[in-house]
Amino acid sequence: MLFQLYGSTSATQLLGWVLVFVGLIVMNEIGRRTKIGGMLIFVIIPIILTVYFIGIQFGMFGGHGNQTYQYMNGWFHYFKLYAADIGCVGFMMIKYKWGIGKQHWFKAFPWLIVAANILIAVVSDMESAINAFKVTGNFAGAWWASNEGVFLYGGWWNIVNALAGVLNIFCMTAWWNVFTSKDQKDMVWPDMTIWFIIAYDLWNFEYTYSNLPTHTWYCGVALLLAPTFANALWNRGAWIQNRANTLAIWCMFAQVFPLFQLSKTFSVLPSVYAGATANGITALDMYDKAISVYNSGVNTSAEVMQNFGITANPTAQGVVALLALAANVICLAVIIKRSCKTKTNPYTNDVWVGTRDYEEALARVE
């Protein structure tokens, strides 16, 4: 099993997932359908939150006792939120042809922002593998504590997934062939078909599963499925816009209400923390211990986890990492084959011409 979804809280954990999944889809629809909705969610609300975040640092809104300061005050969380939101604003500029969004060269912005975010995750994967290596001298697996209050179990699967992430960047084709839909609700990238989406989703799920394990029930399952669901049923070709929108929305929510995914009521731990749920241990229980271990500079993570009654079970991490690598190798191989057949550059020309996903997305373009 991927998750420890059982016990007295399983019903509320499933309810939490449904609420996040539906909430992301609804908020994405509000943000994509009108200029007012987009401006509200991706410009006005982030500005208000920026004032809120700065105020917390100066002792306002509860100061150091505020849950955002206590659990989400690391640079990575803020960086991810604003990076995702910048992507959303950039996509709106292309969709509505605002400013430089009218320029042909700016159409490569979606590829650039996605590639940059993938590379950040690749570095994070390698960091986990290296930190584990420092503990044992090999990549067989070891516990280490991150500065974000999480005990991670790093190993060879991180290296495999990092390689899958690098390949995934090259699975994005036709960088400049990004358009506005006829109804002006979406930025459409016709050549970003289900082939890339599956390869990306597997890679990104493994990334969250290994590096954000206490959050992955939401950011690795609900958050990934929401844009894929929309793309499959009513929003063909706009997956990357949906992905950026839902990511920014989730980051804003998680930054303000981090206890939602850490408390016993709604949090779900992955299988790597074997025995945690059976022993009544939650993500919140491990948080302070992980911060303490990180700040001490002495890696006692294995001892702490043993005291919690937790035994590492990285089987799922390894299996999903291999699946992610395989999916990206296959996707890239098909891209190379199709581009060789047509004798075209896959990064300046459409590769997936003739496939159902591509043709349905292209039919939406103005």
Tab-separated table of C-alpha atoms in Angstrom, residues 94 107 110 171-182 186-197 231 235-241 338 346 349-366:
chain	number	residue	atom	x	y	z
A	94	ILE	CA	-0.372	34.823	-22.947
A	107	LYS	CA	5.322	31.727	-25.684
A	110	PRO	CA	5.469	28.033	-19.981
A	171	CYS	CA	9.426	15.405	-22.990
A	172	MET	CA	7.898	18.882	-23.364
A	173	THR	CA	7.659	19.570	-27.093
A	174	ALA	CA	6.707	22.467	-29.402
A	175	TRP	CA	7.752	25.113	-26.882
A	176	TRP	CA	6.485	28.078	-28.898
A	177	ASN	CA	3.213	26.549	-30.094
A	178	VAL	CA	1.060	27.871	-27.269
A	179	PHE	CA	-2.243	29.570	-28.070
A	180	THR	CA	-5.441	31.128	-26.725
A	181	SER	CA	-8.653	29.109	-26.841
A	182	LYS	CA	-11.581	30.341	-28.924
A	186	ASP	CA	-7.610	28.915	-21.556
A	187	MET	CA	-4.024	28.958	-22.660
A	188	VAL	CA	-3.810	25.877	-24.879
A	189	TRP	CA	-0.638	23.860	-25.502
A	190	PRO	CA	-1.862	21.248	-28.029
A	191	ASP	CA	1.361	19.248	-28.103
A	192	MET	CA	1.304	18.669	-24.346
A	193	THR	CA	-0.722	15.465	-24.559
A	194	ILE	CA	-1.504	12.558	-22.250
A	195	TRP	CA	1.940	11.080	-23.011
A	196	PHE	CA	3.672	13.930	-21.212
A	197	ILE	CA	0.985	14.245	-18.530
A	231	ASN	CA	-7.914	18.139	-18.971
A	235	ASN	CA	-10.446	21.342	-20.767
A	236	ARG	CA	-8.349	19.541	-23.370
A	237	GLY	CA	-4.955	21.055	-24.066
A	238	ALA	CA	-4.967	23.356	-21.027
A	239	TRP	CA	-3.381	20.919	-18.573
A	240	ILE	CA	-0.318	23.059	-17.839
A	241	GLN	CA	-2.525	26.077	-17.075
A	338	ARG	CA	8.034	10.601	-34.350
A	346	PRO	CA	10.468	18.342	-31.685
A	349	ASN	CA	7.423	21.776	-34.128
A	350	ASP	CA	4.420	19.746	-33.034
A	351	VAL	CA	5.185	16.067	-32.468
A	352	TRP	CA	1.802	14.608	-31.580
A	353	VAL	CA	-0.078	15.624	-34.749
A	354	GLY	CA	-2.776	13.053	-35.547
A	355	THR	CA	-3.279	11.842	-31.978
A	356	ARG	CA	-6.710	12.354	-30.428
A	357	ASP	CA	-5.436	14.588	-27.601
A	358	TYR	CA	-3.595	16.869	-30.010
A	359	GLU	CA	-6.444	17.188	-32.514
A	360	GLU	CA	-9.062	17.876	-29.833
A	361	ALA	CA	-6.857	20.519	-28.229
A	362	LEU	CA	-6.038	22.141	-31.575
A	363	ALA	CA	-9.756	22.344	-32.375
A	364	ARG	CA	-10.129	24.659	-29.343
A	365	VAL	CA	-7.536	27.143	-30.573
A	366	GLU	CA	-8.780	30.488	-31.926
